[in-house]
Amino acid sequence: MKKTVKVAVAVLIVGVVVMLAGFAMAGFDLNALASGGTLVSRQYEAEGDVTELVVADRNADIIITPSEDGKVRLTCWENEEATYDIREQDGMLYIEKVEQQQNGLGAWFGFHQSGKLEVELPAGVALDISNDNGAVQVDGGDAGISFPTVTIATDNAPIELRGAQVGAISLRNDNDSVTVENVIAETLNAETDNAPITLNGVQAGTITLSTGNDNVRMESVEADALEAVTDNGDVTFGGLTVRESLSLQTDKGDIRGELPGQMRDYHIESETDYDNSLPTLLDGEGIFLRAVTNNGDIDVTFAE
């Protein structure tokens, strides 16, 4: 009896897969199965001065761009089963995705219309953004818009922060990438579980980077103190300048890159069971450099 039930369930699953594949090959838009109706755009302009933007979303891509006239405005996409609660209080603009119970064939098969949330901001607004399955992109443009703080957390889509001047940055992603480009900050903390972290053209006082199962890549980065840690990936860099301390660590990967100056400019501590271009211990001058990998090579060279 149990075997018969298992066979029946397997046949049902195969049938559903074949049916959906057939729909797709025939040009049928599977999003049409999603419940809630067609997404419709809605515009909103803040009535008062905004000093903090708080966004709590589920699956929409969130895009933050500079406001050309200094006003805060947004465009969101909604339908009958997914709307936004938008409210202002004491300088805070709060935007929350509100989803109703989904019914119908599309909900049963997991078809959801994600939509998009676009927000235009002037300088000086603090950001606090959380998302589940949608990307978060903050683009300050060529001029580099300023934010007191930027805090972003998402689970399964990329985080991108570009062209900004920020006090404190905190970026947290579970299963997708974190990219920071052309940013000046006092502090930068970026963390992922299963995806890469990439920095390009970043200047900060303190930088802390941590990923579980992917690579850390740094290009044209300046910091007073920098720590980069990964469990199962490489730590690579070029054009990296650190004024006080640099700590690089990976369990299962290589450490590769070029540093300015000469070896004697650094107090060096290094450790690996494989190839190592650094001395195990060098009591040099000034900058503290620590490089450790359990199962990889260390290939760090110096420009002079």
mmCIF file of C-alpha atoms in Angstrom, residues 2-298:
data_model
loop_
_atom_site.group_PDB
_atom_site.id
_atom_site.type_symbol
_atom_site.label_atom_id
_atom_site.label_comp_id
_atom_site.label_asym_id
_atom_site.label_seq_id
_atom_site.Cartn_x
_atom_site.Cartn_y
_atom_site.Cartn_z
ATOM 1 C CA LYS A 2 2.766 2.443 0.956
ATOM 2 C CA LYS A 3 4.623 1.610 -2.244
ATOM 3 C CA THR A 4 1.510 2.321 -4.287
ATOM 4 C CA VAL A 5 1.087 5.714 -2.611
ATOM 5 C CA LYS A 6 4.720 6.626 -3.261
ATOM 6 C CA VAL A 7 4.396 5.658 -6.910
ATOM 7 C CA ALA A 8 1.207 7.705 -7.240
ATOM 8 C CA VAL A 9 2.849 10.778 -5.692
ATOM 9 C CA ALA A 10 5.872 10.410 -7.973
ATOM 10 C CA VAL A 11 3.653 10.123 -11.032
ATOM 11 C CA LEU A 12 1.718 13.229 -9.930
ATOM 12 C CA ILE A 13 4.908 15.266 -9.489
ATOM 13 C CA VAL A 14 6.244 14.183 -12.874
ATOM 14 C CA GLY A 15 2.918 15.048 -14.449
ATOM 15 C CA VAL A 16 2.929 18.531 -12.954
ATOM 16 C CA VAL A 17 6.505 19.155 -14.127
ATOM 17 C CA VAL A 18 5.676 17.976 -17.635
ATOM 18 C CA MET A 19 2.541 20.132 -17.694
ATOM 19 C CA LEU A 20 4.394 23.287 -16.633
ATOM 20 C CA ALA A 21 7.210 22.580 -19.078
ATOM 21 C CA GLY A 22 4.631 22.188 -21.816
ATOM 22 C CA PHE A 23 3.039 25.519 -20.905
ATOM 23 C CA ALA A 24 6.433 27.224 -21.017
ATOM 24 C CA MET A 25 7.399 25.695 -24.368
ATOM 25 C CA ALA A 26 4.058 26.779 -25.814
ATOM 26 C CA GLY A 27 4.808 30.369 -24.869
ATOM 27 C CA PHE A 28 2.368 30.504 -21.970
ATOM 28 C CA ASP A 29 3.275 33.143 -19.383
ATOM 29 C CA LEU A 30 3.487 31.221 -16.124
ATOM 30 C CA ASN A 31 3.140 34.501 -14.217
ATOM 31 C CA ALA A 32 -0.459 34.503 -15.400
ATOM 32 C CA LEU A 33 -1.050 31.729 -12.883
ATOM 33 C CA ALA A 34 -0.150 34.064 -10.036
ATOM 34 C CA SER A 35 -3.081 35.156 -7.947
ATOM 35 C CA GLY A 36 -3.935 38.729 -7.096
ATOM 36 C CA GLY A 37 -4.326 40.134 -10.578
ATOM 37 C CA THR A 38 -2.103 42.411 -12.618
ATOM 38 C CA LEU A 39 0.423 44.568 -10.802
ATOM 39 C CA VAL A 40 -0.426 48.280 -10.963
ATOM 40 C CA SER A 41 2.004 51.104 -10.175
ATOM 41 C CA ARG A 42 1.332 53.614 -7.406
ATOM 42 C CA GLN A 43 3.241 56.849 -6.767
ATOM 43 C CA TYR A 44 3.780 58.489 -3.394
ATOM 44 C CA GLU A 45 5.536 61.716 -2.407
ATOM 45 C CA ALA A 46 6.535 62.385 1.185
ATOM 46 C CA GLU A 47 4.669 65.222 2.822
ATOM 47 C CA GLY A 48 7.283 66.172 5.415
ATOM 48 C CA ASP A 49 11.053 66.123 5.797
ATOM 49 C CA VAL A 50 12.480 62.600 5.823
ATOM 50 C CA THR A 51 15.590 61.748 7.846
ATOM 51 C CA GLU A 52 15.216 57.948 7.850
ATOM 52 C CA LEU A 53 13.850 55.447 5.330
ATOM 53 C CA VAL A 54 12.755 52.044 6.664
ATOM 54 C CA VAL A 55 11.698 49.373 4.151
ATOM 55 C CA ALA A 56 10.407 45.886 4.974
ATOM 56 C CA ASP A 57 9.724 43.897 1.808
ATOM 57 C CA ARG A 58 9.328 40.261 0.841
ATOM 58 C CA ASN A 59 10.248 39.723 -2.801
ATOM 59 C CA ALA A 60 10.303 42.983 -4.768
ATOM 60 C CA ASP A 61 13.527 44.408 -6.166
ATOM 61 C CA ILE A 62 14.325 47.627 -4.298
ATOM 62 C CA ILE A 63 16.122 50.448 -6.115
ATOM 63 C CA ILE A 64 17.311 53.617 -4.366
ATOM 64 C CA THR A 65 18.450 56.577 -6.488
ATOM 65 C CA PRO A 66 19.157 60.304 -5.855
ATOM 66 C CA SER A 67 16.345 62.811 -5.983
ATOM 67 C CA GLU A 68 16.993 65.618 -8.451
ATOM 68 C CA ASP A 69 14.753 68.148 -6.682
ATOM 69 C CA GLY A 70 15.356 67.201 -3.032
ATOM 70 C CA LYS A 71 11.973 65.551 -2.572
ATOM 71 C CA VAL A 72 11.325 61.993 -1.436
ATOM 72 C CA ARG A 73 9.099 60.016 -3.758
ATOM 73 C CA LEU A 74 8.503 56.386 -4.556
ATOM 74 C CA THR A 75 6.870 54.132 -7.099
ATOM 75 C CA CYS A 76 5.616 50.712 -6.052
ATOM 76 C CA TRP A 77 3.710 47.947 -7.826
ATOM 77 C CA GLU A 78 0.682 46.418 -6.129
ATOM 78 C CA ASN A 79 -2.259 44.130 -6.758
ATOM 79 C CA GLU A 80 -5.190 42.785 -4.740
ATOM 80 C CA GLU A 81 -3.030 40.489 -2.634
ATOM 81 C CA ALA A 82 0.191 42.495 -2.286
ATOM 82 C CA THR A 83 0.087 46.149 -1.231
ATOM 83 C CA TYR A 84 2.347 48.574 0.605
ATOM 84 C CA ASP A 85 1.681 50.234 3.936
ATOM 85 C CA ILE A 86 3.309 53.668 3.615
ATOM 86 C CA ARG A 87 3.390 56.091 6.519
ATOM 87 C CA GLU A 88 5.399 59.008 7.906
ATOM 88 C CA GLN A 89 6.172 59.720 11.543
ATOM 89 C CA ASP A 90 8.756 61.960 13.209
ATOM 90 C CA GLY A 91 10.963 62.180 10.123
ATOM 91 C CA MET A 92 10.756 58.458 9.340
ATOM 92 C CA LEU A 93 9.237 57.153 6.114
ATOM 93 C CA TYR A 94 8.119 53.550 6.672
ATOM 94 C CA ILE A 95 7.320 51.259 3.728
ATOM 95 C CA GLU A 96 6.102 47.714 4.398
ATOM 96 C CA LYS A 97 4.909 45.038 1.972
ATOM 97 C CA VAL A 98 1.581 43.591 3.147
ATOM 98 C CA GLU A 99 0.582 40.279 1.573
ATOM 99 C CA GLN A 100 -2.839 38.711 1.908
ATOM 100 C CA GLN A 101 -3.536 34.980 1.860
ATOM 101 C CA GLN A 102 -3.014 33.760 -1.682
ATOM 102 C CA ASN A 103 -5.416 31.315 -3.248
ATOM 103 C CA GLY A 104 -5.820 29.541 -6.551
ATOM 104 C CA LEU A 105 -3.653 27.406 -8.792
ATOM 105 C CA GLY A 106 -0.836 29.918 -8.980
ATOM 106 C CA ALA A 107 -0.508 30.160 -5.207
ATOM 107 C CA TRP A 108 -0.528 26.363 -4.897
ATOM 108 C CA PHE A 109 2.365 26.062 -7.360
ATOM 109 C CA GLY A 110 4.243 28.992 -5.813
ATOM 110 C CA PHE A 111 3.850 31.578 -8.588
ATOM 111 C CA HIS A 112 4.188 35.055 -7.107
ATOM 112 C CA GLN A 113 4.504 38.413 -8.845
ATOM 113 C CA SER A 114 7.417 40.154 -7.187
ATOM 114 C CA GLY A 115 7.090 43.667 -8.599
ATOM 115 C CA LYS A 116 9.509 46.486 -7.868
ATOM 116 C CA LEU A 117 9.950 49.349 -5.409
ATOM 117 C CA GLU A 118 11.754 52.490 -6.586
ATOM 118 C CA VAL A 119 12.618 55.295 -4.150
ATOM 119 C CA GLU A 120 14.204 58.679 -4.889
ATOM 120 C CA LEU A 121 16.031 60.254 -1.944
ATOM 121 C CA PRO A 122 17.929 63.478 -1.231
ATOM 122 C CA ALA A 123 21.200 63.432 0.690
ATOM 123 C CA GLY A 124 21.185 62.963 4.452
ATOM 124 C CA VAL A 125 18.619 60.154 4.792
ATOM 125 C CA ALA A 126 19.517 57.068 6.833
ATOM 126 C CA LEU A 127 18.642 53.723 5.185
ATOM 127 C CA ASP A 128 17.328 50.585 6.894
ATOM 128 C CA ILE A 129 16.194 48.009 4.313
ATOM 129 C CA SER A 130 15.200 44.373 4.795
ATOM 130 C CA ASN A 131 14.106 41.974 2.058
ATOM 131 C CA ASP A 132 13.629 38.241 1.638
ATOM 132 C CA ASN A 133 13.903 37.298 -2.023
ATOM 133 C CA GLY A 134 14.388 40.560 -3.865
ATOM 134 C CA ALA A 135 17.542 42.426 -4.837
ATOM 135 C CA VAL A 136 18.539 45.697 -3.169
ATOM 136 C CA GLN A 137 20.374 48.317 -5.216
ATOM 137 C CA VAL A 138 21.501 51.672 -3.843
ATOM 138 C CA ASP A 139 23.033 53.886 -6.534
ATOM 139 C CA GLY A 140 24.159 57.332 -5.498
ATOM 140 C CA GLY A 141 25.115 58.361 -9.021
ATOM 141 C CA ASP A 142 28.298 60.068 -10.182
ATOM 142 C CA ALA A 143 28.126 62.779 -7.508
ATOM 143 C CA GLY A 144 27.999 60.236 -4.676
ATOM 144 C CA ILE A 145 24.970 60.905 -2.492
ATOM 145 C CA SER A 146 25.586 60.946 1.273
ATOM 146 C CA PHE A 147 23.812 58.774 3.862
ATOM 147 C CA PRO A 148 24.407 58.872 7.639
ATOM 148 C CA THR A 149 23.987 55.079 7.784
ATOM 149 C CA VAL A 150 23.136 52.266 5.364
ATOM 150 C CA THR A 151 21.789 48.989 6.771
ATOM 151 C CA ILE A 152 20.651 46.313 4.288
ATOM 152 C CA ALA A 153 19.651 42.696 4.914
ATOM 153 C CA THR A 154 18.316 40.232 2.345
ATOM 154 C CA ASP A 155 18.262 36.454 1.996
ATOM 155 C CA ASN A 156 18.318 35.333 -1.609
ATOM 156 C CA ALA A 157 19.156 38.185 -3.968
ATOM 157 C CA PRO A 158 22.116 40.512 -4.595
ATOM 158 C CA ILE A 159 22.973 43.620 -2.606
ATOM 159 C CA GLU A 160 24.668 46.442 -4.536
ATOM 160 C CA LEU A 161 25.855 49.732 -3.045
ATOM 161 C CA ARG A 162 27.445 52.230 -5.432
ATOM 162 C CA GLY A 163 28.410 55.893 -5.537
ATOM 163 C CA ALA A 164 27.799 56.904 -1.926
ATOM 164 C CA GLN A 165 29.374 58.639 1.060
ATOM 165 C CA VAL A 166 28.265 56.948 4.259
ATOM 166 C CA GLY A 167 28.955 57.036 7.961
ATOM 167 C CA ALA A 168 28.372 53.384 8.884
ATOM 168 C CA ILE A 169 27.538 50.566 6.436
ATOM 169 C CA SER A 170 26.130 47.168 7.432
ATOM 170 C CA LEU A 171 25.298 44.664 4.661
ATOM 171 C CA ARG A 172 23.993 41.155 5.403
ATOM 172 C CA ASN A 173 23.080 38.527 2.803
ATOM 173 C CA ASP A 174 22.450 34.807 3.230
ATOM 174 C CA ASN A 175 22.670 33.259 -0.220
ATOM 175 C CA ASP A 176 23.638 35.915 -2.723
ATOM 176 C CA SER A 177 26.385 38.414 -3.437
ATOM 177 C CA VAL A 178 27.384 41.729 -1.873
ATOM 178 C CA THR A 179 29.021 44.348 -4.120
ATOM 179 C CA VAL A 180 30.319 47.748 -2.971
ATOM 180 C CA GLU A 181 31.771 50.174 -5.529
ATOM 181 C CA ASN A 182 32.974 53.786 -5.417
ATOM 182 C CA VAL A 183 32.007 54.299 -1.792
ATOM 183 C CA ILE A 184 33.552 56.340 1.022
ATOM 184 C CA ALA A 185 32.612 55.307 4.558
ATOM 185 C CA GLU A 186 33.697 55.515 8.163
ATOM 186 C CA THR A 187 32.975 51.824 8.767
ATOM 187 C CA LEU A 188 31.954 48.999 6.437
ATOM 188 C CA ASN A 189 30.724 45.584 7.545
ATOM 189 C CA ALA A 190 29.666 43.048 4.889
ATOM 190 C CA GLU A 191 28.654 39.450 5.583
ATOM 191 C CA THR A 192 27.298 36.547 3.521
ATOM 192 C CA ASP A 193 26.790 32.846 4.139
ATOM 193 C CA ASN A 194 27.083 31.365 0.657
ATOM 194 C CA ALA A 195 28.051 34.075 -1.809
ATOM 195 C CA PRO A 196 30.961 36.347 -2.786
ATOM 196 C CA ILE A 197 31.851 39.773 -1.464
ATOM 197 C CA THR A 198 33.375 42.263 -3.920
ATOM 198 C CA LEU A 199 34.809 45.709 -3.152
ATOM 199 C CA ASN A 200 36.027 48.120 -5.830
ATOM 200 C CA GLY A 201 37.052 51.721 -5.295
ATOM 201 C CA VAL A 202 36.228 51.770 -1.573
ATOM 202 C CA GLN A 203 37.713 54.021 1.119
ATOM 203 C CA ALA A 204 36.866 53.453 4.770
ATOM 204 C CA GLY A 205 38.236 53.712 8.270
ATOM 205 C CA THR A 206 37.428 50.126 9.290
ATOM 206 C CA ILE A 207 36.381 47.307 6.937
ATOM 207 C CA THR A 208 35.177 43.878 8.073
ATOM 208 C CA LEU A 209 34.291 41.227 5.469
ATOM 209 C CA SER A 210 33.063 37.711 6.197
ATOM 210 C CA THR A 211 31.650 34.963 3.975
ATOM 211 C CA GLY A 212 31.086 31.285 4.625
ATOM 212 C CA ASN A 213 31.377 29.568 1.272
ATOM 213 C CA ASP A 214 32.689 31.889 -1.417
ATOM 214 C CA ASN A 215 35.406 34.386 -2.355
ATOM 215 C CA VAL A 216 36.367 37.835 -1.125
ATOM 216 C CA ARG A 217 37.717 40.154 -3.841
ATOM 217 C CA MET A 218 39.095 43.664 -3.269
ATOM 218 C CA GLU A 219 40.291 46.167 -5.896
ATOM 219 C CA SER A 220 41.470 49.741 -5.219
ATOM 220 C CA VAL A 221 40.543 49.624 -1.544
ATOM 221 C CA GLU A 222 41.919 51.905 1.199
ATOM 222 C CA ALA A 223 41.372 51.447 4.936
ATOM 223 C CA ASP A 224 42.913 52.078 8.322
ATOM 224 C CA ALA A 225 42.095 48.522 9.420
ATOM 225 C CA LEU A 226 40.752 45.657 7.311
ATOM 226 C CA GLU A 227 39.730 42.105 8.122
ATOM 227 C CA ALA A 228 38.610 39.596 5.459
ATOM 228 C CA VAL A 229 37.557 36.072 6.442
ATOM 229 C CA THR A 230 36.114 33.186 4.421
ATOM 230 C CA ASP A 231 35.684 29.516 5.258
ATOM 231 C CA ASN A 232 35.669 28.009 1.778
ATOM 232 C CA GLY A 233 36.987 30.487 -0.771
ATOM 233 C CA ASP A 234 39.882 32.670 -1.886
ATOM 234 C CA VAL A 235 40.858 36.102 -0.601
ATOM 235 C CA THR A 236 42.308 38.128 -3.485
ATOM 236 C CA PHE A 237 43.224 41.799 -3.853
ATOM 237 C CA GLY A 238 44.920 44.432 -5.989
ATOM 238 C CA GLY A 239 45.570 48.096 -5.276
ATOM 239 C CA LEU A 240 44.953 47.485 -1.569
ATOM 240 C CA THR A 241 46.293 50.078 0.886
ATOM 241 C CA VAL A 242 45.993 49.582 4.647
ATOM 242 C CA ARG A 243 47.469 52.068 7.101
ATOM 243 C CA GLU A 244 47.305 50.186 10.409
ATOM 244 C CA SER A 245 46.351 46.495 10.260
ATOM 245 C CA LEU A 246 45.398 43.865 7.669
ATOM 246 C CA SER A 247 44.069 40.413 8.596
ATOM 247 C CA LEU A 248 43.329 37.834 5.874
ATOM 248 C CA GLN A 249 42.048 34.369 6.699
ATOM 249 C CA THR A 250 40.531 31.386 4.872
ATOM 250 C CA ASP A 251 40.154 27.730 5.812
ATOM 251 C CA LYS A 252 40.030 26.227 2.323
ATOM 252 C CA GLY A 253 41.365 28.683 -0.231
ATOM 253 C CA ASP A 254 44.272 30.839 -1.380
ATOM 254 C CA ILE A 255 45.367 34.320 -0.350
ATOM 255 C CA ARG A 256 46.735 36.302 -3.303
ATOM 256 C CA GLY A 257 47.576 39.915 -4.056
ATOM 257 C CA GLU A 258 50.056 42.776 -4.080
ATOM 258 C CA LEU A 259 50.621 45.312 -1.306
ATOM 259 C CA PRO A 260 52.346 48.701 -1.565
ATOM 260 C CA GLY A 261 55.779 49.336 -0.117
ATOM 261 C CA GLN A 262 58.335 46.769 0.922
ATOM 262 C CA MET A 263 58.099 43.673 3.099
ATOM 263 C CA ARG A 264 59.999 45.391 5.896
ATOM 264 C CA ASP A 265 57.222 48.014 6.130
ATOM 265 C CA TYR A 266 55.002 45.322 7.693
ATOM 266 C CA HIS A 267 54.966 43.310 10.888
ATOM 267 C CA ILE A 268 54.069 39.911 9.417
ATOM 268 C CA GLU A 269 52.494 36.798 10.867
ATOM 269 C CA SER A 270 51.578 34.052 8.381
ATOM 270 C CA GLU A 271 50.617 30.392 8.476
ATOM 271 C CA THR A 272 49.875 27.665 5.928
ATOM 272 C CA ASP A 273 50.886 24.079 5.239
ATOM 273 C CA TYR A 274 51.221 24.875 1.536
ATOM 274 C CA ASP A 275 53.250 27.385 -0.527
ATOM 275 C CA ASN A 276 53.927 30.662 1.272
ATOM 276 C CA SER A 277 55.595 33.792 -0.128
ATOM 277 C CA LEU A 278 55.603 35.421 3.323
ATOM 278 C CA PRO A 279 57.805 34.691 6.307
ATOM 279 C CA THR A 280 56.122 32.946 9.216
ATOM 280 C CA LEU A 281 57.153 35.852 11.439
ATOM 281 C CA LEU A 282 58.761 39.180 10.577
ATOM 282 C CA ASP A 283 59.121 41.944 13.149
ATOM 283 C CA GLY A 284 58.931 44.750 10.630
ATOM 284 C CA GLU A 285 57.838 48.365 10.882
ATOM 285 C CA GLY A 286 54.436 49.920 11.177
ATOM 286 C CA ILE A 287 51.618 47.982 9.500
ATOM 287 C CA PHE A 288 50.418 44.711 11.008
ATOM 288 C CA LEU A 289 49.825 41.961 8.413
ATOM 289 C CA ARG A 290 48.338 38.579 9.279
ATOM 290 C CA ALA A 291 47.660 35.931 6.598
ATOM 291 C CA VAL A 292 46.400 32.452 7.532
ATOM 292 C CA THR A 293 44.997 29.592 5.466
ATOM 293 C CA ASN A 294 44.627 25.949 6.462
ATOM 294 C CA ASN A 295 44.346 24.413 2.991
ATOM 295 C CA GLY A 296 45.701 26.842 0.430
ATOM 296 C CA ASP A 297 48.640 28.924 -0.792
ATOM 297 C CA ILE A 298 49.722 32.372 0.328
#
